[in-house]
């Protein structure tokens, strides 16, 4: 996007089920007439962002909240343990079927929807296996690009586009700040999902070790991008409002706390915007 006027970008980070915080953050922004000229998203932020880019109306937060409470959304992580174990025993590279994710995205966008036909410029990122690098999608078919960006390694099989295989964009750009900067954004609102403001401590279990390792990787890539933001570009990192009282594996796969996450983020973001206090 080449322009001499100010450009506001919303950057929606990855975060799985924790992406419900985007609903509250978006609601707080739009209520204050803070609207985007560009949307950039990774993983769950890709799907949420695509919905916003299609029609950035004031009620889009409510639309997203309804989307994440559908049977199609619950089916992504709600597949039976027996079927998951079967895939592992058969030597598969993943535990979940990707079909529910394709179904959810296709429920909101026709199969032939194109990124360049959305109301706002939209960019999503995925990780190329063959090239071991970040791939930005800013044109072409929308549904495969969003699915590719959301392909969590180990849980979902790689997504193939034009002969190349992709995994979750969060592996290389959980918070794709650099994409917004390179496309001329002058004011950037980062809708994180908790990976930037959560205190990290020494892990006490195998699952905790994985969580902390991922958090360090995500935070490091964002910090690196933030250090290279040019003069004249303002970056606001929105808060999440904390997390529901849920721990362990359930906190990573359950949509049960979607409304609570959204409300916590709405309250915290509203306060931060009104007081001008953000990261």
PDB file of C-alpha atoms in Angstrom:
ATOM      1  CA  UNK A   1       0.000   0.000   0.000  1.00  0.00           C
ATOM      2  CA  UNK A   2       1.677   3.204  -1.198  1.00  0.00           C
ATOM      3  CA  UNK A   3       0.160   6.422   0.110  1.00  0.00           C
ATOM      4  CA  UNK A   4       1.204   9.704   1.666  1.00  0.00           C
ATOM      5  CA  UNK A   5      -1.697   9.781   4.085  1.00  0.00           C
ATOM      6  CA  UNK A   6      -1.705   8.172   7.548  1.00  0.00           C
ATOM      7  CA  UNK A   7      -2.479   4.452   7.407  1.00  0.00           C
ATOM      8  CA  UNK A   8      -3.905   2.564  10.374  1.00  0.00           C
ATOM      9  CA  UNK A   9      -3.279  -1.168  10.553  1.00  0.00           C
ATOM     10  CA  UNK A  10      -4.783  -3.766  12.862  1.00  0.00           C
ATOM     11  CA  UNK A  11      -2.345  -6.640  13.415  1.00  0.00           C
ATOM     12  CA  UNK A  12      -4.086  -9.711  14.815  1.00  0.00           C
ATOM     13  CA  UNK A  13      -1.745 -12.193  16.455  1.00  0.00           C
ATOM     14  CA  UNK A  14      -1.981 -15.961  16.620  1.00  0.00           C
ATOM     15  CA  UNK A  15      -3.004 -17.726  19.793  1.00  0.00           C
ATOM     16  CA  UNK A  16      -5.496 -20.531  19.143  1.00  0.00           C
ATOM     17  CA  UNK A  17      -8.579 -20.394  21.340  1.00  0.00           C
ATOM     18  CA  UNK A  18      -7.095 -17.376  23.097  1.00  0.00           C
ATOM     19  CA  UNK A  19      -7.866 -15.460  19.904  1.00  0.00           C
ATOM     20  CA  UNK A  20     -11.257 -14.808  21.495  1.00  0.00           C
ATOM     21  CA  UNK A  21      -9.619 -11.733  23.032  1.00  0.00           C
ATOM     22  CA  UNK A  22      -9.612 -10.165  19.561  1.00  0.00           C
ATOM     23  CA  UNK A  23     -13.384  -9.890  19.835  1.00  0.00           C
ATOM     24  CA  UNK A  24     -13.163  -7.638  22.878  1.00  0.00           C
ATOM     25  CA  UNK A  25     -10.234  -5.638  21.538  1.00  0.00           C
ATOM     26  CA  UNK A  26     -11.995  -4.998  18.234  1.00  0.00           C
ATOM     27  CA  UNK A  27     -15.183  -3.970  19.976  1.00  0.00           C
ATOM     28  CA  UNK A  28     -13.306  -1.418  22.094  1.00  0.00           C
ATOM     29  CA  UNK A  29     -11.476   0.012  19.076  1.00  0.00           C
ATOM     30  CA  UNK A  30     -14.514   0.292  16.829  1.00  0.00           C
ATOM     31  CA  UNK A  31     -16.679   1.821  19.560  1.00  0.00           C
ATOM     32  CA  UNK A  32     -14.155   4.653  19.683  1.00  0.00           C
ATOM     33  CA  UNK A  33     -14.209   5.082  15.884  1.00  0.00           C
ATOM     34  CA  UNK A  34     -10.699   3.696  15.557  1.00  0.00           C
ATOM     35  CA  UNK A  35     -10.960   1.922  12.229  1.00  0.00           C
ATOM     36  CA  UNK A  36      -8.352   0.111  10.111  1.00  0.00           C
ATOM     37  CA  UNK A  37      -7.112   0.823   6.616  1.00  0.00           C
ATOM     38  CA  UNK A  38      -5.343  -2.539   6.546  1.00  0.00           C
ATOM     39  CA  UNK A  39      -5.641  -5.890   8.323  1.00  0.00           C
ATOM     40  CA  UNK A  40      -2.740  -8.271   8.976  1.00  0.00           C
ATOM     41  CA  UNK A  41      -3.280 -11.596  10.715  1.00  0.00           C
ATOM     42  CA  UNK A  42      -1.613 -14.848  11.677  1.00  0.00           C
ATOM     43  CA  UNK A  43      -3.320 -18.152  12.532  1.00  0.00           C
ATOM     44  CA  UNK A  44      -6.528 -17.421  14.468  1.00  0.00           C
ATOM     45  CA  UNK A  45      -5.783 -13.782  13.734  1.00  0.00           C
ATOM     46  CA  UNK A  46      -5.970 -14.621  10.033  1.00  0.00           C
ATOM     47  CA  UNK A  47      -9.535 -15.880  10.291  1.00  0.00           C
ATOM     48  CA  UNK A  48     -10.667 -13.108  12.616  1.00  0.00           C
ATOM     49  CA  UNK A  49      -8.887 -10.557  10.456  1.00  0.00           C
ATOM     50  CA  UNK A  50     -10.395 -11.829   7.225  1.00  0.00           C
ATOM     51  CA  UNK A  51     -13.892 -11.394   8.646  1.00  0.00           C
ATOM     52  CA  UNK A  52     -13.055  -7.808   9.604  1.00  0.00           C
ATOM     53  CA  UNK A  53     -11.445  -7.075   6.230  1.00  0.00           C
ATOM     54  CA  UNK A  54     -14.521  -8.373   4.408  1.00  0.00           C
ATOM     55  CA  UNK A  55     -16.836  -5.851   6.041  1.00  0.00           C
ATOM     56  CA  UNK A  56     -15.334  -3.669   8.791  1.00  0.00           C
ATOM     57  CA  UNK A  57     -18.666  -2.627  10.257  1.00  0.00           C
ATOM     58  CA  UNK A  58     -19.229  -1.768  13.957  1.00  0.00           C
ATOM     59  CA  UNK A  59     -21.006  -5.072  14.624  1.00  0.00           C
ATOM     60  CA  UNK A  60     -18.165  -7.260  13.362  1.00  0.00           C
ATOM     61  CA  UNK A  61     -17.083  -8.064  16.927  1.00  0.00           C
ATOM     62  CA  UNK A  62     -20.502  -9.561  17.609  1.00  0.00           C
ATOM     63  CA  UNK A  63     -20.275 -11.512  14.341  1.00  0.00           C
ATOM     64  CA  UNK A  64     -16.930 -12.965  15.440  1.00  0.00           C
ATOM     65  CA  UNK A  65     -18.261 -13.867  18.871  1.00  0.00           C
ATOM     66  CA  UNK A  66     -21.101 -15.799  17.271  1.00  0.00           C
ATOM     67  CA  UNK A  67     -18.671 -17.520  14.890  1.00  0.00           C
ATOM     68  CA  UNK A  68     -16.532 -18.874  17.724  1.00  0.00           C
ATOM     69  CA  UNK A  69     -19.564 -20.321  19.490  1.00  0.00           C
ATOM     70  CA  UNK A  70     -20.755 -22.414  16.543  1.00  0.00           C
ATOM     71  CA  UNK A  71     -20.610 -26.190  16.300  1.00  0.00           C
ATOM     72  CA  UNK A  72     -18.195 -25.770  13.377  1.00  0.00           C
ATOM     73  CA  UNK A  73     -15.731 -23.889  15.592  1.00  0.00           C
ATOM     74  CA  UNK A  74     -16.025 -26.376  18.441  1.00  0.00           C
ATOM     75  CA  UNK A  75     -15.412 -29.252  16.025  1.00  0.00           C
ATOM     76  CA  UNK A  76     -11.855 -28.076  15.258  1.00  0.00           C
ATOM     77  CA  UNK A  77     -10.487 -29.152  18.636  1.00  0.00           C
ATOM     78  CA  UNK A  78     -13.462 -31.258  19.696  1.00  0.00           C
ATOM     79  CA  UNK A  79     -12.512 -34.390  17.758  1.00  0.00           C
ATOM     80  CA  UNK A  80     -12.595 -37.638  19.696  1.00  0.00           C
ATOM     81  CA  UNK A  81      -9.500 -38.818  21.532  1.00  0.00           C
ATOM     82  CA  UNK A  82      -9.970 -42.239  19.923  1.00  0.00           C
ATOM     83  CA  UNK A  83      -9.678 -40.842  16.395  1.00  0.00           C
ATOM     84  CA  UNK A  84      -6.670 -38.748  17.408  1.00  0.00           C
ATOM     85  CA  UNK A  85      -4.950 -41.763  18.941  1.00  0.00           C
ATOM     86  CA  UNK A  86      -5.699 -43.735  15.772  1.00  0.00           C
ATOM     87  CA  UNK A  87      -3.882 -41.178  13.630  1.00  0.00           C
ATOM     88  CA  UNK A  88      -0.843 -41.345  15.910  1.00  0.00           C
ATOM     89  CA  UNK A  89      -0.791 -45.155  15.810  1.00  0.00           C
ATOM     90  CA  UNK A  90      -1.028 -45.089  12.012  1.00  0.00           C
ATOM     91  CA  UNK A  91       2.094 -42.939  11.878  1.00  0.00           C
ATOM     92  CA  UNK A  92       0.398 -39.723  10.834  1.00  0.00           C
ATOM     93  CA  UNK A  93       2.142 -36.392  11.372  1.00  0.00           C
ATOM     94  CA  UNK A  94      -0.923 -34.887  13.049  1.00  0.00           C
ATOM     95  CA  UNK A  95      -3.668 -35.748  15.517  1.00  0.00           C
ATOM     96  CA  UNK A  96      -6.598 -33.763  14.121  1.00  0.00           C
ATOM     97  CA  UNK A  97      -8.449 -33.724  10.827  1.00  0.00           C
ATOM     98  CA  UNK A  98      -8.188 -30.402   9.004  1.00  0.00           C
ATOM     99  CA  UNK A  99     -11.720 -30.695   7.622  1.00  0.00           C
ATOM    100  CA  UNK A 100     -13.443 -28.848  10.507  1.00  0.00           C
ATOM    101  CA  UNK A 101     -11.104 -25.901   9.996  1.00  0.00           C
ATOM    102  CA  UNK A 102     -11.836 -25.845   6.260  1.00  0.00           C
ATOM    103  CA  UNK A 103     -15.549 -26.070   7.096  1.00  0.00           C
ATOM    104  CA  UNK A 104     -15.396 -23.130   9.502  1.00  0.00           C
ATOM    105  CA  UNK A 105     -13.564 -20.855   7.069  1.00  0.00           C
ATOM    106  CA  UNK A 106     -15.778 -21.953   4.161  1.00  0.00           C
ATOM    107  CA  UNK A 107     -18.881 -21.243   6.233  1.00  0.00           C
ATOM    108  CA  UNK A 108     -17.975 -17.540   6.101  1.00  0.00           C
ATOM    109  CA  UNK A 109     -16.298 -17.306   2.707  1.00  0.00           C
ATOM    110  CA  UNK A 110     -17.127 -19.001  -0.620  1.00  0.00           C
ATOM    111  CA  UNK A 111     -14.472 -21.344  -1.976  1.00  0.00           C
ATOM    112  CA  UNK A 112     -13.618 -18.899  -4.771  1.00  0.00           C
ATOM    113  CA  UNK A 113     -13.323 -15.810  -2.516  1.00  0.00           C
ATOM    114  CA  UNK A 114     -10.177 -13.847  -3.292  1.00  0.00           C
ATOM    115  CA  UNK A 115      -8.096 -11.807  -0.868  1.00  0.00           C
ATOM    116  CA  UNK A 116      -7.894  -8.808  -3.206  1.00  0.00           C
ATOM    117  CA  UNK A 117     -11.684  -8.588  -3.364  1.00  0.00           C
ATOM    118  CA  UNK A 118     -12.114  -7.928   0.361  1.00  0.00           C
ATOM    119  CA  UNK A 119     -13.226  -4.469   1.465  1.00  0.00           C
ATOM    120  CA  UNK A 120      -9.840  -3.747   3.085  1.00  0.00           C
ATOM    121  CA  UNK A 121      -6.302  -4.787   2.134  1.00  0.00           C
ATOM    122  CA  UNK A 122      -5.657  -8.061   3.944  1.00  0.00           C
ATOM    123  CA  UNK A 123      -2.404  -9.918   4.513  1.00  0.00           C
ATOM    124  CA  UNK A 124      -1.927 -13.238   6.228  1.00  0.00           C
ATOM    125  CA  UNK A 125       1.257 -15.218   6.764  1.00  0.00           C
ATOM    126  CA  UNK A 126       2.106 -18.902   6.810  1.00  0.00           C
ATOM    127  CA  UNK A 127       5.357 -20.834   7.168  1.00  0.00           C
ATOM    128  CA  UNK A 128       6.755 -22.524   4.070  1.00  0.00           C
ATOM    129  CA  UNK A 129       8.206 -25.945   4.846  1.00  0.00           C
ATOM    130  CA  UNK A 130      10.271 -26.223   1.662  1.00  0.00           C
ATOM    131  CA  UNK A 131      11.760 -22.727   1.954  1.00  0.00           C
ATOM    132  CA  UNK A 132      11.758 -22.543   5.772  1.00  0.00           C
ATOM    133  CA  UNK A 133      10.525 -18.969   5.688  1.00  0.00           C
ATOM    134  CA  UNK A 134       7.587 -16.639   6.114  1.00  0.00           C
ATOM    135  CA  UNK A 135       5.153 -16.461   3.211  1.00  0.00           C
ATOM    136  CA  UNK A 136       2.758 -13.528   2.980  1.00  0.00           C
ATOM    137  CA  UNK A 137      -0.531 -13.951   1.130  1.00  0.00           C
ATOM    138  CA  UNK A 138      -2.040 -10.651  -0.014  1.00  0.00           C
ATOM    139  CA  UNK A 139      -3.798 -11.918  -3.147  1.00  0.00           C
ATOM    140  CA  UNK A 140      -5.206 -15.160  -4.476  1.00  0.00           C
ATOM    141  CA  UNK A 141      -7.702 -17.575  -2.957  1.00  0.00           C
ATOM    142  CA  UNK A 142      -8.628 -16.609   0.585  1.00  0.00           C
ATOM    143  CA  UNK A 143      -9.754 -19.890   2.160  1.00  0.00           C
ATOM    144  CA  UNK A 144      -6.538 -21.894   1.536  1.00  0.00           C
ATOM    145  CA  UNK A 145      -4.406 -18.957   2.714  1.00  0.00           C
ATOM    146  CA  UNK A 146      -6.304 -18.661   6.003  1.00  0.00           C
ATOM    147  CA  UNK A 147      -6.188 -22.428   6.560  1.00  0.00           C
ATOM    148  CA  UNK A 148      -2.454 -22.492   5.813  1.00  0.00           C
ATOM    149  CA  UNK A 149      -1.841 -19.714   8.325  1.00  0.00           C
ATOM    150  CA  UNK A 150      -3.809 -21.684  10.937  1.00  0.00           C
ATOM    151  CA  UNK A 151      -2.198 -25.106  10.414  1.00  0.00           C
ATOM    152  CA  UNK A 152      -0.871 -25.845  13.899  1.00  0.00           C
ATOM    153  CA  UNK A 153       2.072 -28.283  13.551  1.00  0.00           C
ATOM    154  CA  UNK A 154       1.477 -31.652  15.163  1.00  0.00           C
ATOM    155  CA  UNK A 155      -2.252 -31.053  15.362  1.00  0.00           C
ATOM    156  CA  UNK A 156      -3.101 -30.460  11.691  1.00  0.00           C
ATOM    157  CA  UNK A 157      -1.555 -31.732   8.459  1.00  0.00           C
ATOM    158  CA  UNK A 158       0.433 -29.280   6.302  1.00  0.00           C
ATOM    159  CA  UNK A 159      -1.666 -27.238   3.881  1.00  0.00           C
ATOM    160  CA  UNK A 160      -0.658 -27.459   0.234  1.00  0.00           C
ATOM    161  CA  UNK A 161      -0.927 -24.434  -2.051  1.00  0.00           C
ATOM    162  CA  UNK A 162       0.459 -24.496  -5.597  1.00  0.00           C
ATOM    163  CA  UNK A 163       2.682 -27.469  -4.807  1.00  0.00           C
ATOM    164  CA  UNK A 164       4.191 -25.943  -1.663  1.00  0.00           C
ATOM    165  CA  UNK A 165       3.427 -27.038   1.900  1.00  0.00           C
ATOM    166  CA  UNK A 166       2.665 -24.670   4.757  1.00  0.00           C
ATOM    167  CA  UNK A 167       2.394 -24.703   8.530  1.00  0.00           C
ATOM    168  CA  UNK A 168       1.081 -22.150  11.017  1.00  0.00           C
ATOM    169  CA  UNK A 169       2.300 -18.604  10.468  1.00  0.00           C
ATOM    170  CA  UNK A 170       2.948 -18.328  14.191  1.00  0.00           C
ATOM    171  CA  UNK A 171       6.148 -20.343  13.745  1.00  0.00           C
ATOM    172  CA  UNK A 172       7.806 -17.353  12.077  1.00  0.00           C
ATOM    173  CA  UNK A 173       5.531 -14.384  12.822  1.00  0.00           C
ATOM    174  CA  UNK A 174       3.035 -14.939  15.606  1.00  0.00           C
ATOM    175  CA  UNK A 175       2.616 -11.167  15.632  1.00  0.00           C
ATOM    176  CA  UNK A 176       3.158 -10.137  11.980  1.00  0.00           C
ATOM    177  CA  UNK A 177       4.119  -6.564  12.776  1.00  0.00           C
ATOM    178  CA  UNK A 178       6.736  -6.387  10.032  1.00  0.00           C
ATOM    179  CA  UNK A 179       4.158  -7.012   7.314  1.00  0.00           C
ATOM    180  CA  UNK A 180       2.214  -3.904   8.370  1.00  0.00           C
ATOM    181  CA  UNK A 181       5.361  -1.781   8.539  1.00  0.00           C
ATOM    182  CA  UNK A 182       6.564  -2.868   5.100  1.00  0.00           C
ATOM    183  CA  UNK A 183       3.198  -1.962   3.602  1.00  0.00           C
ATOM    184  CA  UNK A 184       3.257   1.600   4.836  1.00  0.00           C
ATOM    185  CA  UNK A 185       1.270   1.548   8.093  1.00  0.00           C
ATOM    186  CA  UNK A 186       1.880   4.619  10.218  1.00  0.00           C
ATOM    187  CA  UNK A 187      -0.274   3.695  13.231  1.00  0.00           C
ATOM    188  CA  UNK A 188      -0.430   0.039  14.225  1.00  0.00           C
ATOM    189  CA  UNK A 189      -2.692  -1.554  16.810  1.00  0.00           C
ATOM    190  CA  UNK A 190      -1.398  -4.979  17.824  1.00  0.00           C
ATOM    191  CA  UNK A 191      -4.215  -7.249  18.937  1.00  0.00           C
ATOM    192  CA  UNK A 192      -2.138  -9.796  20.801  1.00  0.00           C
ATOM    193  CA  UNK A 193      -3.556 -12.885  22.486  1.00  0.00           C
ATOM    194  CA  UNK A 194      -1.473 -12.934  25.654  1.00  0.00           C
ATOM    195  CA  UNK A 195       1.927 -13.906  24.322  1.00  0.00           C
ATOM    196  CA  UNK A 196       3.441 -10.467  24.921  1.00  0.00           C
ATOM    197  CA  UNK A 197       2.329  -9.401  28.390  1.00  0.00           C
ATOM    198  CA  UNK A 198       2.185 -12.671  30.292  1.00  0.00           C
ATOM    199  CA  UNK A 199       4.880 -13.137  32.946  1.00  0.00           C
ATOM    200  CA  UNK A 200       7.111 -16.103  32.196  1.00  0.00           C
ATOM    201  CA  UNK A 201       8.456 -18.344  34.949  1.00  0.00           C
ATOM    202  CA  UNK A 202      10.626 -21.450  35.045  1.00  0.00           C
ATOM    203  CA  UNK A 203       8.466 -24.371  33.805  1.00  0.00           C
ATOM    204  CA  UNK A 204       7.428 -27.087  36.210  1.00  0.00           C
ATOM    205  CA  UNK A 205       6.071 -29.725  33.820  1.00  0.00           C
ATOM    206  CA  UNK A 206       6.527 -31.010  30.267  1.00  0.00           C
ATOM    207  CA  UNK A 207       3.444 -29.120  29.063  1.00  0.00           C
ATOM    208  CA  UNK A 208       4.635 -25.986  30.816  1.00  0.00           C
ATOM    209  CA  UNK A 209       8.046 -26.321  29.159  1.00  0.00           C
ATOM    210  CA  UNK A 210       6.390 -26.390  25.737  1.00  0.00           C
ATOM    211  CA  UNK A 211       4.242 -23.373  26.604  1.00  0.00           C
ATOM    212  CA  UNK A 212       7.192 -21.317  27.867  1.00  0.00           C
ATOM    213  CA  UNK A 213       9.363 -22.268  24.881  1.00  0.00           C
ATOM    214  CA  UNK A 214       6.679 -21.169  22.426  1.00  0.00           C
ATOM    215  CA  UNK A 215       6.120 -17.948  24.356  1.00  0.00           C
ATOM    216  CA  UNK A 216       9.824 -17.096  24.242  1.00  0.00           C
ATOM    217  CA  UNK A 217       9.976 -17.738  20.503  1.00  0.00           C
ATOM    218  CA  UNK A 218       6.895 -15.603  19.823  1.00  0.00           C
ATOM    219  CA  UNK A 219       8.050 -12.768  22.045  1.00  0.00           C
ATOM    220  CA  UNK A 220      11.546 -12.733  20.575  1.00  0.00           C
ATOM    221  CA  UNK A 221      10.319 -12.418  16.972  1.00  0.00           C
ATOM    222  CA  UNK A 222       7.978  -9.571  17.951  1.00  0.00           C
ATOM    223  CA  UNK A 223      10.681  -7.756  19.912  1.00  0.00           C
ATOM    224  CA  UNK A 224      12.998  -8.015  16.918  1.00  0.00           C
ATOM    225  CA  UNK A 225      10.326  -6.561  14.624  1.00  0.00           C
ATOM    226  CA  UNK A 226       9.536  -3.801  17.120  1.00  0.00           C
ATOM    227  CA  UNK A 227      13.192  -2.782  17.281  1.00  0.00           C
ATOM    228  CA  UNK A 228      13.154  -2.209  13.526  1.00  0.00           C
ATOM    229  CA  UNK A 229      10.035  -0.047  13.382  1.00  0.00           C
ATOM    230  CA  UNK A 230      11.070   3.166  11.598  1.00  0.00           C
ATOM    231  CA  UNK A 231      10.660   6.654  12.981  1.00  0.00           C
ATOM    232  CA  UNK A 232       7.206   8.052  12.406  1.00  0.00           C
ATOM    233  CA  UNK A 233       5.428   4.734  12.965  1.00  0.00           C
ATOM    234  CA  UNK A 234       3.463   4.334  16.205  1.00  0.00           C
ATOM    235  CA  UNK A 235       2.763   0.894  17.626  1.00  0.00           C
ATOM    236  CA  UNK A 236       0.112   0.283  20.288  1.00  0.00           C
ATOM    237  CA  UNK A 237      -0.053  -3.165  21.911  1.00  0.00           C
ATOM    238  CA  UNK A 238      -3.523  -3.826  23.305  1.00  0.00           C
ATOM    239  CA  UNK A 239      -4.017  -5.721  26.570  1.00  0.00           C
ATOM    240  CA  UNK A 240      -5.911  -8.987  26.957  1.00  0.00           C
ATOM    241  CA  UNK A 241      -7.311  -8.404  30.416  1.00  0.00           C
ATOM    242  CA  UNK A 242      -5.777 -11.567  31.814  1.00  0.00           C
ATOM    243  CA  UNK A 243      -7.061 -15.086  31.400  1.00  0.00           C
ATOM    244  CA  UNK A 244      -9.959 -17.163  32.703  1.00  0.00           C
ATOM    245  CA  UNK A 245      -9.423 -19.504  35.610  1.00  0.00           C
ATOM    246  CA  UNK A 246      -8.451 -22.448  33.446  1.00  0.00           C
ATOM    247  CA  UNK A 247      -5.121 -24.262  33.235  1.00  0.00           C
ATOM    248  CA  UNK A 248      -3.399 -27.059  31.386  1.00  0.00           C
ATOM    249  CA  UNK A 249      -4.414 -28.557  28.071  1.00  0.00           C
ATOM    250  CA  UNK A 250      -7.990 -27.311  28.382  1.00  0.00           C
ATOM    251  CA  UNK A 251      -6.800 -23.712  28.275  1.00  0.00           C
ATOM    252  CA  UNK A 252      -5.226 -24.428  24.868  1.00  0.00           C
ATOM    253  CA  UNK A 253      -8.102 -26.228  23.124  1.00  0.00           C
ATOM    254  CA  UNK A 254     -11.402 -25.386  24.812  1.00  0.00           C
ATOM    255  CA  UNK A 255     -13.742 -22.682  23.487  1.00  0.00           C
ATOM    256  CA  UNK A 256     -15.740 -22.833  26.691  1.00  0.00           C
ATOM    257  CA  UNK A 257     -14.358 -19.486  27.906  1.00  0.00           C
ATOM    258  CA  UNK A 258     -14.754 -17.539  24.659  1.00  0.00           C
ATOM    259  CA  UNK A 259     -17.221 -14.990  26.042  1.00  0.00           C
ATOM    260  CA  UNK A 260     -15.211 -14.500  29.234  1.00  0.00           C
ATOM    261  CA  UNK A 261     -11.973 -13.937  27.303  1.00  0.00           C
ATOM    262  CA  UNK A 262     -13.712 -11.410  25.043  1.00  0.00           C
ATOM    263  CA  UNK A 263     -15.206  -9.492  27.960  1.00  0.00           C
ATOM    264  CA  UNK A 264     -11.905  -9.350  29.851  1.00  0.00           C
ATOM    265  CA  UNK A 265     -10.150  -8.002  26.770  1.00  0.00           C
ATOM    266  CA  UNK A 266     -12.907  -5.478  26.095  1.00  0.00           C
ATOM    267  CA  UNK A 267     -12.719  -4.042  29.613  1.00  0.00           C
ATOM    268  CA  UNK A 268      -8.921  -3.857  29.650  1.00  0.00           C
ATOM    269  CA  UNK A 269      -8.642  -2.416  26.131  1.00  0.00           C
ATOM    270  CA  UNK A 270     -11.355   0.165  26.778  1.00  0.00           C
ATOM    271  CA  UNK A 271      -9.506   1.364  29.871  1.00  0.00           C
ATOM    272  CA  UNK A 272      -6.161   1.440  28.062  1.00  0.00           C
ATOM    273  CA  UNK A 273      -7.539   3.400  25.095  1.00  0.00           C
ATOM    274  CA  UNK A 274      -9.362   5.912  27.290  1.00  0.00           C
ATOM    275  CA  UNK A 275      -6.305   6.483  29.461  1.00  0.00           C
ATOM    276  CA  UNK A 276      -3.786   6.264  26.639  1.00  0.00           C
ATOM    277  CA  UNK A 277      -1.900   3.577  28.561  1.00  0.00           C
ATOM    278  CA  UNK A 278      -0.686   0.697  26.388  1.00  0.00           C
ATOM    279  CA  UNK A 279       2.487  -1.352  26.064  1.00  0.00           C
TER     280      UNK A 279
END
